Amino acid sequence: MEQIFDHALLRQRRERAFRAAVKDADFLAAHVAADMAERLSLVERRFENPVQLHGVTPVTADLMEATGKTARFRFVADGMLDGLGGREQIVADPELSGLQDGSSDLIVSPLSLHLVNDTPGLMIQARRALRPDGLFLAAVPGAGTLGELRQSLLEAESHLTGGAHSRVHPFADVRDYGSLMQRAGFALPVADREDIVVRYDDIFALMRDLRAMGMTNAMAARSRTPAPRLLFDLAGEIYADRFSDPDGRIRATFAIIHLSGWMPHESQQKPLKPGSAKMRLADALKTDDVERGE
Amino acid sequence: MDSVRKEHPDTKLLELLVCPLTYAPLTYDAEKGELISEKARLAFPVRDGIPIMLVSEARQLEDKAPGSAG
């Protein structure tokens, strides 16, 4: 399996972010967690064995528990999480769920699937860890996320050096995730996208925030030489030129893809077999059959 | 200061876990505080009641079948 993301580096970045503990740096995680909890609150069910899979903070589980739809969460993460308040945790590799088949009825994955080298593999593990009629909910940054930053950096770098490095992670689009969910064997898979636009004073404020979230570049094939300040100065100018509001502040898009799918169960709706219709389409449409010649 | 933290993990939690290499169930050695994967011949540590299911943190078991270790 090709290693796209450097997990050791990701952990370092995250630990650095936690040590710095910049106030409100978790605004994106909190916003997405609130969205996920709202989606869960619409499900007419209570979940007794919920698991949060590889989130950086327990905020998603906290908000979901607050809806009254779940029992206390368990956590799977690649490092020790803070703020669990005595809830159980398992430390596992980011590529693994670490869970036994059929051990859970709700698995939520907040902003972590995009950092996995084998996304379909982890989705399949999550499905198998669910009981029949169990629910999988995920939120993941998709194509378009930090598109403004990517474009500004690419252009600045190719202007300065005649070439460019990948400095912003690749993100899959909503259709890719939808078909991955289907391939992983989830029933009734749904994928939709919600753009969150954040405004900053300049490119440096954006970069500071990404660092505070532990979300800076962790690709295995990243450039190993530090980027010169000049690159960011120029990228900042391009950014401000193209993607700013009339008041001079710049826009950064986070295109969050929400995924949901169920472990297959008999009680779920399925399409009927072809030819099994008991009613004529013409009756349903309240029209007459029309004979059509060539 | 977290009074809810216990030394041994909950048995229900242990039932959830599988070996990250073989996906086989694990047995808990309460004396050593380790989770044993017989198939992989690895012992995973439990720290502050948190099972550490990382192969890099696991201890190699060597007590079985001398000569066939490796």
Coordinates of C-alpha atoms in Angstrom, one line a residue:
Chain A
M1 CA 0.0 0.0 0.0
E2 CA 1.4 3.4 -1.0
Q3 CA 1.9 5.6 2.0
I4 CA 0.4 8.9 1.1
F5 CA 0.3 10.4 4.6
D6 CA 3.1 10.3 7.2
H7 CA 1.3 9.2 10.4
A8 CA 4.3 9.8 12.6
L9 CA 4.5 13.4 11.4
L10 CA 0.8 13.8 11.8
R11 CA 1.0 12.8 15.4
Q12 CA 3.9 15.2 16.0
R13 CA 1.9 18.0 14.4
R14 CA -1.1 17.2 16.5
E15 CA 1.0 17.1 19.7
R16 CA 2.5 20.4 18.8
A17 CA -0.9 21.8 18.3
F18 CA -2.1 20.5 21.7
R19 CA 0.9 21.8 23.5
A20 CA 0.4 25.3 22.0
A21 CA -3.3 25.0 22.8
V22 CA -4.3 28.1 20.9
K23 CA -7.7 29.3 22.1
D24 CA -10.6 28.4 19.8
A25 CA -8.3 26.5 17.4
D26 CA -10.9 23.7 17.5
F27 CA -13.6 25.8 16.0
L28 CA -13.7 23.7 12.8
A29 CA -13.9 20.4 14.8
A30 CA -16.6 21.9 17.0
H31 CA -18.6 23.2 14.0
V32 CA -18.5 19.8 12.2
A33 CA -19.3 18.0 15.4
A34 CA -22.4 20.1 15.9
D35 CA -23.5 19.2 12.3
M36 CA -22.9 15.5 12.9
A37 CA -24.8 15.6 16.1
E38 CA -27.7 17.3 14.4
R39 CA -27.8 14.6 11.7
L40 CA -27.8 11.9 14.4
S41 CA -30.6 13.6 16.3
L42 CA -32.9 13.1 13.3
V43 CA -32.5 9.3 13.5
E44 CA -35.4 7.7 15.3
R45 CA -33.3 5.3 17.3
R46 CA -31.1 5.2 20.4
F47 CA -27.6 3.7 20.2
E48 CA -26.3 1.6 23.1
N49 CA -22.8 0.9 22.0
P50 CA -21.4 4.0 20.2
V51 CA -17.8 4.3 19.2
Q52 CA -15.9 7.4 18.1
L53 CA -13.2 6.3 15.6
H54 CA -10.0 8.4 15.3
G55 CA -11.1 11.9 16.1
V56 CA -8.7 14.4 17.5
T57 CA -11.0 15.6 20.3
P58 CA -14.0 14.0 22.0
V59 CA -16.3 16.9 21.0
T60 CA -18.3 14.9 18.5
A61 CA -19.1 12.2 21.0
D62 CA -19.9 14.8 23.6
L63 CA -22.5 16.6 21.4
M64 CA -24.0 13.3 20.3
E65 CA -24.4 12.1 23.9
A66 CA -26.1 15.4 24.6
T67 CA -28.8 14.7 22.0
G68 CA -29.9 11.8 24.3
K69 CA -29.7 9.4 21.3
T70 CA -26.7 7.5 22.6
A71 CA -25.2 5.8 25.6
R72 CA -21.6 6.8 26.6
F73 CA -19.1 6.6 23.8
R74 CA -16.0 4.6 23.6
F75 CA -13.0 6.0 21.8
V76 CA -10.5 4.6 19.3
A77 CA -7.6 7.0 18.7
D78 CA -3.9 6.8 17.8
G79 CA -2.9 8.6 20.9
M80 CA -4.3 9.4 24.4
L81 CA -7.3 11.8 24.2
D82 CA -8.0 14.5 26.7
G83 CA -11.4 15.2 28.2
L84 CA -12.8 11.7 28.2
G85 CA -14.1 12.0 31.8
G86 CA -13.5 8.3 32.5
R87 CA -14.9 7.0 29.2
E88 CA -13.0 4.1 27.8
Q89 CA -10.3 4.4 25.2
I90 CA -8.4 2.1 22.9
V91 CA -5.1 3.2 21.3
A92 CA -5.0 1.8 17.7
D93 CA -3.1 2.5 14.4
P94 CA -4.9 5.1 12.3
E95 CA -5.4 2.6 9.5
L96 CA -7.3 0.2 11.9
S97 CA -10.6 0.2 13.8
G98 CA -9.2 -2.3 16.3
L99 CA -12.8 -3.5 17.0
Q100 CA -14.3 -6.9 16.8
D101 CA -17.0 -7.7 14.2
G102 CA -20.4 -6.7 15.3
S103 CA -19.3 -5.0 18.5
S104 CA -21.0 -1.6 18.0
D105 CA -24.2 -0.1 16.8
L106 CA -22.9 3.4 16.0
I107 CA -19.5 4.4 14.7
V108 CA -18.7 8.0 14.1
S109 CA -15.6 9.3 12.3
P110 CA -15.0 13.0 12.7
L111 CA -12.5 14.7 10.3
S112 CA -10.1 11.8 10.1
L113 CA -10.9 9.5 7.1
H114 CA -9.0 11.8 4.8
L115 CA -5.7 11.1 6.6
V116 CA -5.9 7.4 6.1
N117 CA -3.8 5.7 3.4
D118 CA -6.3 2.9 2.9
T119 CA -9.7 4.7 3.1
P120 CA -11.8 1.8 1.6
G121 CA -10.0 -0.6 4.0
L122 CA -11.0 1.4 7.1
M123 CA -14.5 1.8 5.9
I124 CA -14.9 -1.9 5.5
Q125 CA -13.5 -2.4 9.0
A126 CA -16.0 0.1 10.3
R127 CA -18.9 -1.7 8.6
R128 CA -17.8 -5.1 10.0
A129 CA -17.5 -3.7 13.5
L130 CA -21.2 -2.7 13.3
R131 CA -24.2 -4.9 14.2
P132 CA -26.9 -5.4 11.6
D133 CA -28.8 -2.1 11.3
G134 CA -25.9 -0.2 12.9
L135 CA -25.0 3.2 11.7
F136 CA -21.8 4.7 10.4
L137 CA -21.5 8.5 10.3
A138 CA -18.4 10.3 9.0
A139 CA -17.4 13.9 8.2
V140 CA -14.3 14.4 6.0
P141 CA -12.8 17.4 4.2
G142 CA -13.4 17.0 0.5
A143 CA -12.3 18.4 -2.8
G144 CA -12.3 22.2 -2.7
T145 CA -11.0 22.3 0.8
L146 CA -8.3 25.0 1.0
G147 CA -8.6 25.3 -2.8
E148 CA -7.7 29.0 -2.6
L149 CA -4.5 28.2 -0.6
R150 CA -3.6 25.4 -3.0
Q151 CA -4.0 27.6 -6.0
S152 CA -2.1 30.6 -4.5
L153 CA 0.8 28.4 -3.4
L154 CA 1.0 26.6 -6.8
E155 CA 1.1 29.8 -8.7
A156 CA 3.5 31.5 -6.4
E157 CA 5.9 28.6 -6.5
S158 CA 5.8 28.1 -10.2
H159 CA 6.4 31.8 -10.7
L160 CA 9.5 31.7 -8.3
T161 CA 11.1 28.4 -9.2
G162 CA 9.4 27.2 -12.4
G163 CA 8.0 24.1 -10.6
A164 CA 5.8 23.3 -7.7
H165 CA 5.5 21.0 -4.8
S166 CA 2.2 19.6 -3.4
R167 CA 1.7 21.7 -0.3
V168 CA -2.0 21.1 0.3
H169 CA -3.3 17.5 0.8
P170 CA -5.3 15.9 -2.0
F171 CA -9.0 15.6 -1.1
A172 CA -11.6 13.3 -2.7
D173 CA -14.9 14.6 -4.0
V174 CA -18.4 13.7 -2.8
R175 CA -19.0 11.2 -5.6
D176 CA -15.8 9.3 -4.8
Y177 CA -16.8 9.0 -1.1
G178 CA -20.3 7.9 -2.1
S179 CA -19.0 5.1 -4.3
L180 CA -16.5 4.1 -1.6
M181 CA -19.3 3.8 0.9
Q182 CA -21.2 1.6 -1.6
R183 CA -18.1 -0.5 -2.3
A184 CA -17.5 -0.9 1.5
G185 CA -20.9 -2.6 1.6
F186 CA -23.0 0.0 3.4
A187 CA -26.7 -0.1 2.9
L188 CA -28.5 3.2 2.0
P189 CA -25.3 5.2 1.6
V190 CA -25.6 9.0 1.6
A191 CA -22.9 11.5 0.8
D192 CA -23.5 15.3 0.8
R193 CA -21.4 18.3 1.1
E194 CA -21.5 21.4 3.2
D195 CA -19.0 24.2 2.6
I196 CA -17.7 26.2 5.6
V197 CA -16.1 29.5 4.6
V198 CA -13.8 31.0 7.2
R199 CA -12.4 34.5 6.8
Y200 CA -8.9 35.6 7.8
D201 CA -6.8 38.8 7.8
D202 CA -4.2 37.2 5.6
I203 CA -2.5 34.0 4.5
F204 CA -0.4 34.0 7.6
A205 CA -3.4 34.0 9.9
L206 CA -4.8 31.1 8.0
M207 CA -1.5 29.1 8.2
R208 CA -1.3 29.8 11.9
D209 CA -4.8 28.4 12.4
L210 CA -4.0 25.3 10.3
R211 CA -0.9 24.8 12.5
A212 CA -3.0 25.3 15.7
M213 CA -5.4 22.6 14.4
G214 CA -2.4 20.2 13.6
M215 CA -3.7 20.3 10.0
T216 CA -0.5 21.3 8.1
N217 CA 0.9 19.2 5.3
A218 CA 1.8 15.7 6.3
M219 CA 2.1 14.0 3.0
A220 CA 4.9 11.4 2.7
A221 CA 6.0 13.0 -0.6
R222 CA 6.1 16.5 0.8
S223 CA 9.1 18.8 0.0
R224 CA 11.7 18.4 2.7
T225 CA 13.3 21.8 2.3
P226 CA 11.5 24.5 4.3
A227 CA 9.6 26.8 2.0
P228 CA 11.1 30.3 1.8
R229 CA 9.3 33.1 3.3
L230 CA 9.3 34.8 -0.1
L231 CA 7.0 32.0 -1.3
F232 CA 4.4 32.8 1.3
D233 CA 4.7 36.5 0.7
L234 CA 3.9 36.1 -3.0
A235 CA 1.2 33.4 -2.3
G236 CA -0.3 35.8 0.2
E237 CA -0.5 38.5 -2.5
I238 CA -2.1 36.2 -5.0
Y239 CA -4.5 35.0 -2.3
A240 CA -5.5 38.5 -1.3
D241 CA -5.8 39.5 -4.9
R242 CA -8.2 36.7 -5.9
F243 CA -10.0 35.4 -2.9
S244 CA -10.7 38.4 -0.7
D245 CA -13.9 40.2 0.3
P246 CA -14.4 43.9 -0.3
D247 CA -13.3 44.5 3.3
G248 CA -9.9 43.0 2.5
R249 CA -10.2 39.8 4.5
I250 CA -9.5 36.5 2.7
R251 CA -11.8 33.5 2.3
A252 CA -10.8 29.9 3.1
T253 CA -13.2 27.1 2.1
F254 CA -13.5 23.9 4.0
A255 CA -15.7 21.6 1.9
I256 CA -17.0 19.1 4.5
I257 CA -18.4 15.9 3.1
H258 CA -20.9 14.1 5.4
L259 CA -21.3 10.4 4.9
S260 CA -23.8 8.0 6.4
G261 CA -24.4 4.3 5.8
W262 CA -26.0 1.3 7.6
M263 CA -24.9 -2.2 8.2
P264 CA -27.3 -4.2 6.0
H265 CA -30.4 -5.6 7.8
E266 CA -33.6 -7.3 6.6
S267 CA -35.8 -4.5 7.9
Q268 CA -34.2 -1.9 5.6
Q269 CA -35.9 -0.7 2.5
K270 CA -34.6 -2.3 -0.7
P271 CA -35.5 -1.8 -4.4
L272 CA -38.0 -4.3 -5.7
K273 CA -37.0 -6.8 -8.3
P274 CA -37.5 -5.8 -11.9
G275 CA -40.9 -7.0 -13.2
S276 CA -42.4 -7.3 -9.7
A277 CA -44.6 -4.2 -10.0
K278 CA -48.2 -4.7 -8.9
M279 CA -49.5 -1.4 -10.3
R280 CA -49.3 0.1 -13.7
L281 CA -47.2 3.2 -14.1
A282 CA -49.9 4.8 -16.2
D283 CA -52.3 4.4 -13.2
A284 CA -49.9 6.0 -10.8
L285 CA -49.4 8.9 -13.1
K286 CA -53.2 9.0 -13.8
T287 CA -52.6 9.1 -17.6
D288 CA -53.6 6.8 -20.4
D289 CA -51.2 4.5 -22.1
V290 CA -50.1 6.0 -25.3
E291 CA -49.3 3.7 -28.2
R292 CA -46.1 4.9 -29.8
G293 CA -45.3 4.0 -33.4
E294 CA -42.0 4.4 -35.0
Chain B
M1 CA -6.6 13.4 39.4
D2 CA -9.1 11.5 37.3
S3 CA -10.8 9.3 39.9
V4 CA -12.7 7.3 37.4
R5 CA -9.6 5.9 35.8
K6 CA -9.0 2.3 36.8
E7 CA -6.1 0.1 36.5
H8 CA -7.7 -2.7 34.7
P9 CA -9.8 -2.2 31.6
D10 CA -13.5 -3.1 31.7
T11 CA -14.2 -6.7 30.6
K12 CA -16.7 -5.4 28.1
L13 CA -14.0 -3.2 26.6
L14 CA -11.8 -6.2 26.2
E15 CA -14.5 -8.1 24.4
L16 CA -14.4 -5.4 21.7
L17 CA -10.8 -5.7 20.9
V18 CA -9.0 -7.7 18.2
C19 CA -5.4 -8.2 17.4
P20 CA -4.3 -5.6 14.9
L21 CA -2.3 -8.1 13.0
T22 CA -4.4 -11.2 12.9
Y23 CA -7.8 -9.8 13.8
A24 CA -8.1 -12.7 16.2
P25 CA -9.6 -12.2 19.7
L26 CA -7.3 -11.5 22.6
T27 CA -7.0 -12.8 26.1
Y28 CA -6.2 -10.6 29.1
D29 CA -3.3 -11.4 31.5
A30 CA -4.5 -9.6 34.6
E31 CA -1.2 -10.3 36.4
K32 CA 1.0 -8.6 33.8
G33 CA -1.7 -6.2 32.6
E34 CA -1.3 -7.3 29.1
L35 CA -3.5 -8.3 26.2
I36 CA -2.2 -11.5 24.6
S37 CA -2.5 -12.3 20.9
E38 CA -1.7 -16.1 20.8
K39 CA -1.6 -16.1 17.0
A40 CA 0.7 -13.1 16.6
R41 CA 2.7 -14.1 19.7
L42 CA 2.5 -10.5 20.9
A43 CA 1.5 -9.0 24.2
F44 CA -0.1 -5.5 24.1
P45 CA 0.3 -3.3 27.1
V46 CA -2.6 -1.7 29.0
R47 CA -1.7 1.7 30.5
D48 CA -4.1 3.5 32.9
G49 CA -6.7 1.1 31.8
I50 CA -6.2 2.0 28.1
P51 CA -5.3 -0.9 25.8
I52 CA -2.4 0.2 23.5
M53 CA -3.1 -1.8 20.4
L54 CA 0.0 -0.7 18.5
V55 CA 2.4 -3.4 17.2
S56 CA 5.3 -1.0 17.8
E57 CA 4.4 -1.0 21.5
A58 CA 3.8 -4.7 21.9
R59 CA 6.1 -7.2 23.6
Q60 CA 7.2 -10.3 21.6
L61 CA 6.2 -13.6 23.4
E62 CA 9.0 -16.1 23.4
D63 CA 7.9 -18.7 25.8
K64 CA 6.3 -21.2 23.4
A65 CA 8.0 -23.8 21.2
P66 CA 11.7 -23.2 21.7
G67 CA 13.5 -23.2 18.4
S68 CA 10.5 -22.1 16.4
A69 CA 10.7 -18.6 17.7
G70 CA 11.2 -15.9 15.1

